[in-house]
Short mmCIF file of C-alpha atoms and ligand atoms in Angstrom, two decimals:
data_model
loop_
_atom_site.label_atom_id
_atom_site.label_comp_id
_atom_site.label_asym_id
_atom_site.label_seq_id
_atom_site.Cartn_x
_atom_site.Cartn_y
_atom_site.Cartn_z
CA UNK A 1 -153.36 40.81 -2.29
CA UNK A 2 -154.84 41.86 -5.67
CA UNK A 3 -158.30 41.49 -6.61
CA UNK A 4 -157.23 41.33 -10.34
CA UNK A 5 -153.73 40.39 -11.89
CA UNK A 6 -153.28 40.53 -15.63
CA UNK A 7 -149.75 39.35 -16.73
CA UNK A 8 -148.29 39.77 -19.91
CA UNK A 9 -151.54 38.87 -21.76
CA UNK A 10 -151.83 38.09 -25.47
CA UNK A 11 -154.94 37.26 -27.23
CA UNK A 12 -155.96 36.88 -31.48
CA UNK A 13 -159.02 36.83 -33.17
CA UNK A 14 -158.20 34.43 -36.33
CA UNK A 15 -154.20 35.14 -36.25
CA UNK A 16 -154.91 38.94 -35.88
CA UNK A 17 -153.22 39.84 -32.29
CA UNK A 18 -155.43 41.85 -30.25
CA UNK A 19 -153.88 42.50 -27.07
CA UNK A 20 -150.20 42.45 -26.81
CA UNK A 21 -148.31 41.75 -24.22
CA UNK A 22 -150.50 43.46 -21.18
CA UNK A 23 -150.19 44.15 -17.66
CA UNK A 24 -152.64 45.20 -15.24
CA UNK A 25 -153.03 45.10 -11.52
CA UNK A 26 -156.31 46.33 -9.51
CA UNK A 27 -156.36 46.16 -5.62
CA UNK A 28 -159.55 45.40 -3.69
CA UNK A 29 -162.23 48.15 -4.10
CA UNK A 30 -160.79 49.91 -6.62
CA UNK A 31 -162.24 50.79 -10.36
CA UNK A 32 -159.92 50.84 -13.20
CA UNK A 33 -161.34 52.42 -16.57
CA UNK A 34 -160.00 50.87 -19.58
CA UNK A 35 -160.23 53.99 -21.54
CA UNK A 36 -159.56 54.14 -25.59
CA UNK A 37 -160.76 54.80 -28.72
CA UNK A 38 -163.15 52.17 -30.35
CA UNK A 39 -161.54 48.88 -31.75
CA UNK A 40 -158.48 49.22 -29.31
CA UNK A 41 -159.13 46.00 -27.57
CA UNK A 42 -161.22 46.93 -24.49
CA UNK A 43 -163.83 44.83 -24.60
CA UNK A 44 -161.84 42.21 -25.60
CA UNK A 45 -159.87 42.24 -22.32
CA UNK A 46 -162.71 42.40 -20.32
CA UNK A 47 -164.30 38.88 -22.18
CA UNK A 48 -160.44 37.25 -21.43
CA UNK A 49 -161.39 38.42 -17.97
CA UNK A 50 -164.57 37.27 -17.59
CA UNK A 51 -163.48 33.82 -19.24
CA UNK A 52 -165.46 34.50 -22.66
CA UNK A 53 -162.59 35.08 -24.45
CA UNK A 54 -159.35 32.84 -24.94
CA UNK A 55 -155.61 34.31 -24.16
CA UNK A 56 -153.00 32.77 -25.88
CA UNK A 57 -150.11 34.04 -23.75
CA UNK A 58 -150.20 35.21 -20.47
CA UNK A 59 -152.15 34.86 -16.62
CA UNK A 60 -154.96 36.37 -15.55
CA UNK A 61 -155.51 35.86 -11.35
CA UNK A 62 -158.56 36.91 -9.14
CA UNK A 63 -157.12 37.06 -5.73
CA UNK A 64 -154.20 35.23 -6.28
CA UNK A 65 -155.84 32.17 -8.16
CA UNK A 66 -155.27 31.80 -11.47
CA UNK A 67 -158.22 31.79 -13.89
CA UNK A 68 -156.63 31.59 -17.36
CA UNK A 69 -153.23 30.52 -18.38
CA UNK A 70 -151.24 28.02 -20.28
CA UNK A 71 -152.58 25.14 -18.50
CA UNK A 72 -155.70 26.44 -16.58
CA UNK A 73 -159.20 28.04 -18.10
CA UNK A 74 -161.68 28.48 -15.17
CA UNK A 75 -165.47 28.16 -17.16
CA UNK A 76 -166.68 32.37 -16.89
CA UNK A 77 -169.87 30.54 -14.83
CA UNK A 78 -166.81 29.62 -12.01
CA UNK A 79 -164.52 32.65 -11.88
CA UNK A 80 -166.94 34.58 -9.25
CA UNK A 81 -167.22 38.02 -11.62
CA UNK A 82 -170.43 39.94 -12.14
CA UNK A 83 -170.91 41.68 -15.74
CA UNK A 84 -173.10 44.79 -16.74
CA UNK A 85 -173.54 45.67 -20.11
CA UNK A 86 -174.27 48.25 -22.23
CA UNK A 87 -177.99 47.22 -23.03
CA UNK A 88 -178.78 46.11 -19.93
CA UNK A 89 -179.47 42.61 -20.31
CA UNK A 90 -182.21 42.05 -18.39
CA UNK A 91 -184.72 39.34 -18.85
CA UNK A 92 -188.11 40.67 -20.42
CA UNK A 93 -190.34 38.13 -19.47
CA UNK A 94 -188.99 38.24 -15.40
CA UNK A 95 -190.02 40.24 -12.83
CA UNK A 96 -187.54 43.07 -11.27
CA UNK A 97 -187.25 40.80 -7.99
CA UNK A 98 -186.83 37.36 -10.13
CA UNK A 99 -184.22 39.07 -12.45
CA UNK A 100 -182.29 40.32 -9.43
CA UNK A 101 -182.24 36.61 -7.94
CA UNK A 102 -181.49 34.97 -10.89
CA UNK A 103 -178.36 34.29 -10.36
CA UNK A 104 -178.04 33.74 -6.42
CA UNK A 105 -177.41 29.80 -5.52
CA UNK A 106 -177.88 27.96 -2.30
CA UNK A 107 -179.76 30.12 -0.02
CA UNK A 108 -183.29 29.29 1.35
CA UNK A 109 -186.14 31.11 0.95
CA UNK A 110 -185.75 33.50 3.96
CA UNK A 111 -182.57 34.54 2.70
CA UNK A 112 -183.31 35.19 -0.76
CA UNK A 113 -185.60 37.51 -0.09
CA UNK A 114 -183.39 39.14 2.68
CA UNK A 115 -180.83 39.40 -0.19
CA UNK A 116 -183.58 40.42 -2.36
CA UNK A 117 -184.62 43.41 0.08
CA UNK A 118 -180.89 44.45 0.76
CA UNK A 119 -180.15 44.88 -2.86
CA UNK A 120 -183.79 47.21 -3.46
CA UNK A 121 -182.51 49.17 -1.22
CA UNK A 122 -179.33 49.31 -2.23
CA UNK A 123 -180.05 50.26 -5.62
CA UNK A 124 -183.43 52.51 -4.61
CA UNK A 125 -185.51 50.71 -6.17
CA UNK A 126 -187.79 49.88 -3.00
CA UNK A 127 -191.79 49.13 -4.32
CA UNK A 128 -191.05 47.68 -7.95
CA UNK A 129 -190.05 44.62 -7.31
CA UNK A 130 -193.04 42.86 -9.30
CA UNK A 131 -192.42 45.24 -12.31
CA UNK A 132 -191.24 44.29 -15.51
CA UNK A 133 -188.29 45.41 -17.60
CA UNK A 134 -190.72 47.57 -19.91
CA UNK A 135 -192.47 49.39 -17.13
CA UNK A 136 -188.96 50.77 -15.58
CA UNK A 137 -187.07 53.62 -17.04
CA UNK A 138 -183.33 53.20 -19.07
CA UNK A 139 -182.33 54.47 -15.31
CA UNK A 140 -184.24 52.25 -12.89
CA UNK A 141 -183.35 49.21 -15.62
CA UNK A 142 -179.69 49.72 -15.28
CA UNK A 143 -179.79 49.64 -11.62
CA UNK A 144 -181.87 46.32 -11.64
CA UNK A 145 -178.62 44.97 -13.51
CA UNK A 146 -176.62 46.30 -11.12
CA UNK A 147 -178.55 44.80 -8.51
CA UNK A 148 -178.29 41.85 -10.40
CA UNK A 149 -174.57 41.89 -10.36
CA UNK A 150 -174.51 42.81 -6.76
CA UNK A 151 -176.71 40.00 -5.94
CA UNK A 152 -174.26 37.15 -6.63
CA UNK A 153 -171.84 39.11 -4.90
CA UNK A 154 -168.88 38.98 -6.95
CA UNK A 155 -165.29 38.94 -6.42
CA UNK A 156 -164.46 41.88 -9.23
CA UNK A 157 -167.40 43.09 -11.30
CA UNK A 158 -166.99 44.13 -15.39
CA UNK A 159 -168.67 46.98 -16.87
CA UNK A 160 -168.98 47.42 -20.50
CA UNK A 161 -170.03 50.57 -21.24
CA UNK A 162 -172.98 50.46 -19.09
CA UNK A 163 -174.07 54.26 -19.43
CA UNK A 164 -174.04 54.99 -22.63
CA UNK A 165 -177.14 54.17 -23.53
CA UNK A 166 -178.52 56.68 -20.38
CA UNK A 167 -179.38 59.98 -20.89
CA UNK A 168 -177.03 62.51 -20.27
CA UNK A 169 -178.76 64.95 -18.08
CA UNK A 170 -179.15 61.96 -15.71
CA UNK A 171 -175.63 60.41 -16.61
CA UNK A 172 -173.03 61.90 -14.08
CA UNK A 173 -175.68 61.18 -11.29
CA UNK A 174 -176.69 57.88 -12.10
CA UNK A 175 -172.61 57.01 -12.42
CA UNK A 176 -171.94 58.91 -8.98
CA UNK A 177 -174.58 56.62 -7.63
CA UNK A 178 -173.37 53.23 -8.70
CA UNK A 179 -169.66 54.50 -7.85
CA UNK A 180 -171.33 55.30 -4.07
CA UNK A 181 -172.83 51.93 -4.68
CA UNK A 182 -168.98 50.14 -5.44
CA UNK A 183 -167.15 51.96 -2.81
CA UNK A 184 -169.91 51.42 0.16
CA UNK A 185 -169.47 47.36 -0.66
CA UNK A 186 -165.81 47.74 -1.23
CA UNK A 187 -166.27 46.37 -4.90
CA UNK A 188 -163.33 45.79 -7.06
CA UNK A 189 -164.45 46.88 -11.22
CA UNK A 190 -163.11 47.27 -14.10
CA UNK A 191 -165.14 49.79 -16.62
CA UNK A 192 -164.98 49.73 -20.49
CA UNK A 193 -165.40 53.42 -21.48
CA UNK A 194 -164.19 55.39 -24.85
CA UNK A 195 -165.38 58.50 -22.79
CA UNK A 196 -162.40 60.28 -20.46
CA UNK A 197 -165.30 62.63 -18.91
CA UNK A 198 -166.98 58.87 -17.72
CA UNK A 199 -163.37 57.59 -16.91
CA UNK A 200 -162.69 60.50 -14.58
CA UNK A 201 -166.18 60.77 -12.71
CA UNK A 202 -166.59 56.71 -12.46
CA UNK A 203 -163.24 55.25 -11.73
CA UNK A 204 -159.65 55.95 -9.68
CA UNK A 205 -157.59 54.54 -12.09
CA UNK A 206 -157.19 54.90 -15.81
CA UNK A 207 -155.33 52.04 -18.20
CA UNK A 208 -154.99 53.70 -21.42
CA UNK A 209 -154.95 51.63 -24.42
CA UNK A 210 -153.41 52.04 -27.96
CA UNK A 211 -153.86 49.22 -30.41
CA UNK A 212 -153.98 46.55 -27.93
CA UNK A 213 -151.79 47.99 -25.72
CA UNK A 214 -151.90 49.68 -22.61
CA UNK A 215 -149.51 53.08 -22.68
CA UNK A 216 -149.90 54.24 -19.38
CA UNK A 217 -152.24 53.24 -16.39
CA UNK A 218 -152.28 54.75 -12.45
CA UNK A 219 -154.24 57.52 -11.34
CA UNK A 220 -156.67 59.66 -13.05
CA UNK A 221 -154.50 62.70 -11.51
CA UNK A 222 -151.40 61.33 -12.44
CA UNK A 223 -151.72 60.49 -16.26
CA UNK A 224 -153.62 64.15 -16.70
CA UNK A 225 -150.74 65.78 -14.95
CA UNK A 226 -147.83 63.57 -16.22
CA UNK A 227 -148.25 61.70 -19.50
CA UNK A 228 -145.87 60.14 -20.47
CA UNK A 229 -147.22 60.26 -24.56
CA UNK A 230 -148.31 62.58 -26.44
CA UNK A 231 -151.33 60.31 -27.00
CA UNK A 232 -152.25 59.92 -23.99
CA UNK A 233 -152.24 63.89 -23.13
CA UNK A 234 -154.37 64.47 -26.40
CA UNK A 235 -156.66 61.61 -24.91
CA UNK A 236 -157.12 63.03 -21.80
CA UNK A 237 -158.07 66.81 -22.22
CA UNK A 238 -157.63 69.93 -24.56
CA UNK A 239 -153.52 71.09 -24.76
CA UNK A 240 -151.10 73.45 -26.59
CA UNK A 241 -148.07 72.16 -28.13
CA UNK A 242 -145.72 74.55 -27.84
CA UNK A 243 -141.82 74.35 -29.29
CA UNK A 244 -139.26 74.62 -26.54
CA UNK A 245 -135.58 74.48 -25.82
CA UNK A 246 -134.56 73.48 -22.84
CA UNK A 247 -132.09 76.46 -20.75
CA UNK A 248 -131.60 74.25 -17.50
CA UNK A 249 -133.31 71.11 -15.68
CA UNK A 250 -135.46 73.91 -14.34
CA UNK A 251 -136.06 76.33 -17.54
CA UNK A 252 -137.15 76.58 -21.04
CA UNK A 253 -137.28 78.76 -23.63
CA UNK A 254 -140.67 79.42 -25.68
CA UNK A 255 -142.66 81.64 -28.34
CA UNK A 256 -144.25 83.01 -25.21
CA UNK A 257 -141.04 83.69 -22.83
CA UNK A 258 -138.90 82.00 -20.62
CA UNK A 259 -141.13 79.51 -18.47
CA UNK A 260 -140.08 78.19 -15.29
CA UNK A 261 -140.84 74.17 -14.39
CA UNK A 262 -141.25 73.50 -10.65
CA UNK A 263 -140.05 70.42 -10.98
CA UNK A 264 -136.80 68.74 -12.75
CA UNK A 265 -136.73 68.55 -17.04
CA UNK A 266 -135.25 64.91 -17.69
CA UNK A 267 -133.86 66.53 -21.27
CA UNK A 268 -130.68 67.29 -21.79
CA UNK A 269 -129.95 71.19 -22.43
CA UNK A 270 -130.27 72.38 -25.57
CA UNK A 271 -132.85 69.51 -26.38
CA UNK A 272 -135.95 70.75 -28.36
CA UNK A 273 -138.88 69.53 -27.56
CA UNK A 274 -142.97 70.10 -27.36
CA UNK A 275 -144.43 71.55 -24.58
CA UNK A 276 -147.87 70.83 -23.37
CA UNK A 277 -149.80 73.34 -21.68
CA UNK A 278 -153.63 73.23 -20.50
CA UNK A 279 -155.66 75.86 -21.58
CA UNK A 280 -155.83 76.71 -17.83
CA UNK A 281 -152.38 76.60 -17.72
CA UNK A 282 -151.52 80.10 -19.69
CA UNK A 283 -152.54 83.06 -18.41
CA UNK A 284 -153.76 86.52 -19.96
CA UNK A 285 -152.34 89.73 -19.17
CA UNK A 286 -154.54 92.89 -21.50
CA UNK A 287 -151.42 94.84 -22.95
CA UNK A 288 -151.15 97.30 -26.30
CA UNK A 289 -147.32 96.28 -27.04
CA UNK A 290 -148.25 92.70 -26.01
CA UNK A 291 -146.80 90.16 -28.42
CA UNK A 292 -149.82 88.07 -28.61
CA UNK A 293 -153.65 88.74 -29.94
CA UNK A 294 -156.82 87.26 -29.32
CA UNK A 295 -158.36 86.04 -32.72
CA UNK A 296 -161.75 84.50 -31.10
CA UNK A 297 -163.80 84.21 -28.11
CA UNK A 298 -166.20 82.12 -26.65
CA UNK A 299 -168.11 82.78 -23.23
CA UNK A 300 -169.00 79.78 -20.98
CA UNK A 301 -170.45 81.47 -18.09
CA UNK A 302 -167.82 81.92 -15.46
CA UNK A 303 -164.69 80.98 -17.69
CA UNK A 304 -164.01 81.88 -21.54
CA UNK A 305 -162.37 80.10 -23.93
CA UNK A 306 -160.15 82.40 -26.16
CA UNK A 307 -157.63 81.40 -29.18
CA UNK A 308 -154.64 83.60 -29.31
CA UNK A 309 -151.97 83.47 -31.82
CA UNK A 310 -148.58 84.23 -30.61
CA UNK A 311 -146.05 84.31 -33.92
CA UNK A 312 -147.50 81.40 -35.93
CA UNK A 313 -149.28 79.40 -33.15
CA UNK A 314 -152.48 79.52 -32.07
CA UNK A 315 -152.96 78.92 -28.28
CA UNK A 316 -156.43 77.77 -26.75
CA UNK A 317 -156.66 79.96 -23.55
CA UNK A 318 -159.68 79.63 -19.97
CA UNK A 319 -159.80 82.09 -18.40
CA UNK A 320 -161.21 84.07 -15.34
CA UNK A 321 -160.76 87.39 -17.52
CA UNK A 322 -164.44 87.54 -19.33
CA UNK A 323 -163.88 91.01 -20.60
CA UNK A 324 -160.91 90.29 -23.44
CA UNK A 325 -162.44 90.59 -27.32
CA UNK A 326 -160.77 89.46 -30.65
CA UNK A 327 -158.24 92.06 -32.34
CA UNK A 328 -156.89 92.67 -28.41
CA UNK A 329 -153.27 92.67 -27.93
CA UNK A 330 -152.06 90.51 -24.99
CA UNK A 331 -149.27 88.97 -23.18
CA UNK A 332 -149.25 84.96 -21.96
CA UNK A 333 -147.71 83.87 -18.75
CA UNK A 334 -147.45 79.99 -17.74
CA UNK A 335 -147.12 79.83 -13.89
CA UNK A 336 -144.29 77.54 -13.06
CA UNK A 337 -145.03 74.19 -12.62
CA UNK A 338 -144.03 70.63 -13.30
CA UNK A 339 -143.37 71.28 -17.16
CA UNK A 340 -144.24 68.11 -19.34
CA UNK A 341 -142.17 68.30 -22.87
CA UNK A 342 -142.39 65.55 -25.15
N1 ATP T 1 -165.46 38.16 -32.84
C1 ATP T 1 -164.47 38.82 -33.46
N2 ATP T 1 -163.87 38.31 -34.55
C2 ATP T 1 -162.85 38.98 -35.17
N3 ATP T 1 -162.38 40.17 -34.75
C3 ATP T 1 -162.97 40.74 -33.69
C4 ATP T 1 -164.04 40.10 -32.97
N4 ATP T 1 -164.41 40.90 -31.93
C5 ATP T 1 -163.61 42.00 -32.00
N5 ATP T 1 -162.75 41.91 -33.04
C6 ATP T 1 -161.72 42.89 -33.41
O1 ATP T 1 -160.87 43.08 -32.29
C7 ATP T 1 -160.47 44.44 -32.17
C8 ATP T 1 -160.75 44.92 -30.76
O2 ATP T 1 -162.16 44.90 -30.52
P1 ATP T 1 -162.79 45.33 -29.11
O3 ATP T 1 -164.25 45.08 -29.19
O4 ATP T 1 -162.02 44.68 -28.03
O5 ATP T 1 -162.48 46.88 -29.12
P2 ATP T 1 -163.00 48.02 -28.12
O6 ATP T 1 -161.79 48.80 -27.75
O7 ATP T 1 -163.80 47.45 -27.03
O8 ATP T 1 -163.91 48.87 -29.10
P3 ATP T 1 -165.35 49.58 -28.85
O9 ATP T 1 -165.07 50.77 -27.98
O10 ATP T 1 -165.74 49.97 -30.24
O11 ATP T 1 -166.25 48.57 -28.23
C9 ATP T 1 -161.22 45.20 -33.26
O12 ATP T 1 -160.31 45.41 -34.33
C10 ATP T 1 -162.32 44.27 -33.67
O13 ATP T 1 -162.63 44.44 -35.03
#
């Protein structure tokens, strides 16, 4: 069964509609990212989930029970979801161990603190239980809300942006840590992020919104390899746009050759299209009659980053080859793979 089922939600602020129509599934111990630019309705989906926000068309279920619908609204208190937000939320005036607890019910004294114990641990933050908020770091204060979270021991657990307010030398670890954290419990979560590099380290599924919609959600892998939008490959990573005509359901013609796709074109022949390639995608071969030239160059250690125009396109290029400069004539190869034209 699903930890999460979102159905065909609607929900309006005033008459305005700000999410249309969406669908969503998330299976136990999995994180979704709900990944978009600010103002696309993120947040907003994650307060109809946590019941802080009204839908006005749709179902939302947490394993299998329905918490919002035409005729039911659980209270957010009853629906059995933890929240971590961006700032924290702590309580200033509570200890570390009291802010942790504060939201456990019905255990006796033994087992608070047992729960108490299990979650310092968990969380590393063994020794500082009788610290305030103001004597922990940004770091040790988001792990005493995730404790927190953790603590009630949720059924799916919402996270709204919760590092960006962490420094980012300390930001891939400290996300690595809580997603170690998730995974070891077997945690269901939904993120809030506008950041793909968070989306990609934090979660295993991506639901990309657009203007209260979601385009395209699955696997991190899968909408980076196989958008199915032009948005959503622009949202997801650096690309060429290349014109193409398609030869065969295996072929296309473009400004750098004839490429080969590993995998069957769904266009018609003859059909022109765009054609996105990665800059790791194209490769550079040093050649005096090569069609192509390198008009800049940037070094990045083991790869470079070169622009190359190629008739009246410029290309954005990584590559292995550190030695290429600008005015250099070159040719560009694409390796055949599973071509993606729009
Ligand atoms: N309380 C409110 N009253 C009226 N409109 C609101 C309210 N809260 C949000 N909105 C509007 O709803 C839309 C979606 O907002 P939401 O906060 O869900 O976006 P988001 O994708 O989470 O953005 P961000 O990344 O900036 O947090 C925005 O146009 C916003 O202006």
């Amino acid at each position: 069964m699903s930890t999460l089922t979102i159905e065909n939600v609607f929900s309006d602020y005033q008459g305005q509609v700000i999410l249309n129509g969406l669908n969503l599934t998330l299976q136990q111990g999995e994180i979704v990212a709900l990944l978009g630019p600010s103002g696309c309705g993120k947040t907003t989906l994650l307060r109809a989930i946590a019941g802080l926000q009204p839908i006005s068309q749709g179902t939302i279920k947490i394993n299998g029970d329905a918490l919002s619908s035409d005729n039911v609204f659980i209270p957010s208190e009853q629906r059995g979801v933890g929240m971590i937000f961006q700032d924290y939320a702590l309580f200033p005036h509570l200890t570390v161990a009291d802010n942790i607890l504060f939201g456990v019910k019905g255990l006796n004294k033994i087992e608070r603190q047992a729960r108490l114990d299990e979650m310092l641990e968990l969380v590393k933050l063994a020794g500082l239980s009788q610290r305030y908020p103001h004597e922990l770091s940004g770091g040790q204060q988001q792990r005493v809300s995730i404790a927190r979270a953790l603590a009630y021991q949720p059924q799916l657990l919402l996270l709204d942006e919760p590092f960006s307010n962490i420094d980012a030398q300390v930001r891939n670890e400290m996300m690595l840590e809580i997603r170690n954290i998730l995974k070891q419990r077997n945690v269901s979560a939904v993120f809030v992020t506008h950041s793909k590099d968070e989306a990609f380290v934090f979660a295993d599924k991506l639901a990309l919104f657009k203007e209260g919609s979601i385009i395209q959600h699955g696997l991190a892998e899968e909408l980076y390899a196989h958008p199915n939008d032009r948005y959503v490959a622009e949202f997801l990573g650096a690309g060429n746009y290349l014109p193409v005509t398609v030869n065969s359901c295996m072929e296309v013609s473009s400004p750098i050759g004839v490429l080969q796709s590993s995998a069957s074109i769904n266009y018609p022949v003859d059909y022109q299209g765009q054609l996105l390639l990665r800059p790791q995608q194209v490769e550079l071969v040093a050649d005096e009659q090569g069609l192509a030239v390198i008009v800049e160059r940037r070094f990045l250690g083991t790869v470079c980053h070169y622009w190359v125009k190629v008739e009246e396109h410029c290309l954005e290029v990584r590559s292995q080859l550190l030695q290429l400069s600008p005015g250099q004539k070159v040719n560009l190869f694409a390796p055949a793979h599973p071509l993606v034209i729009f």
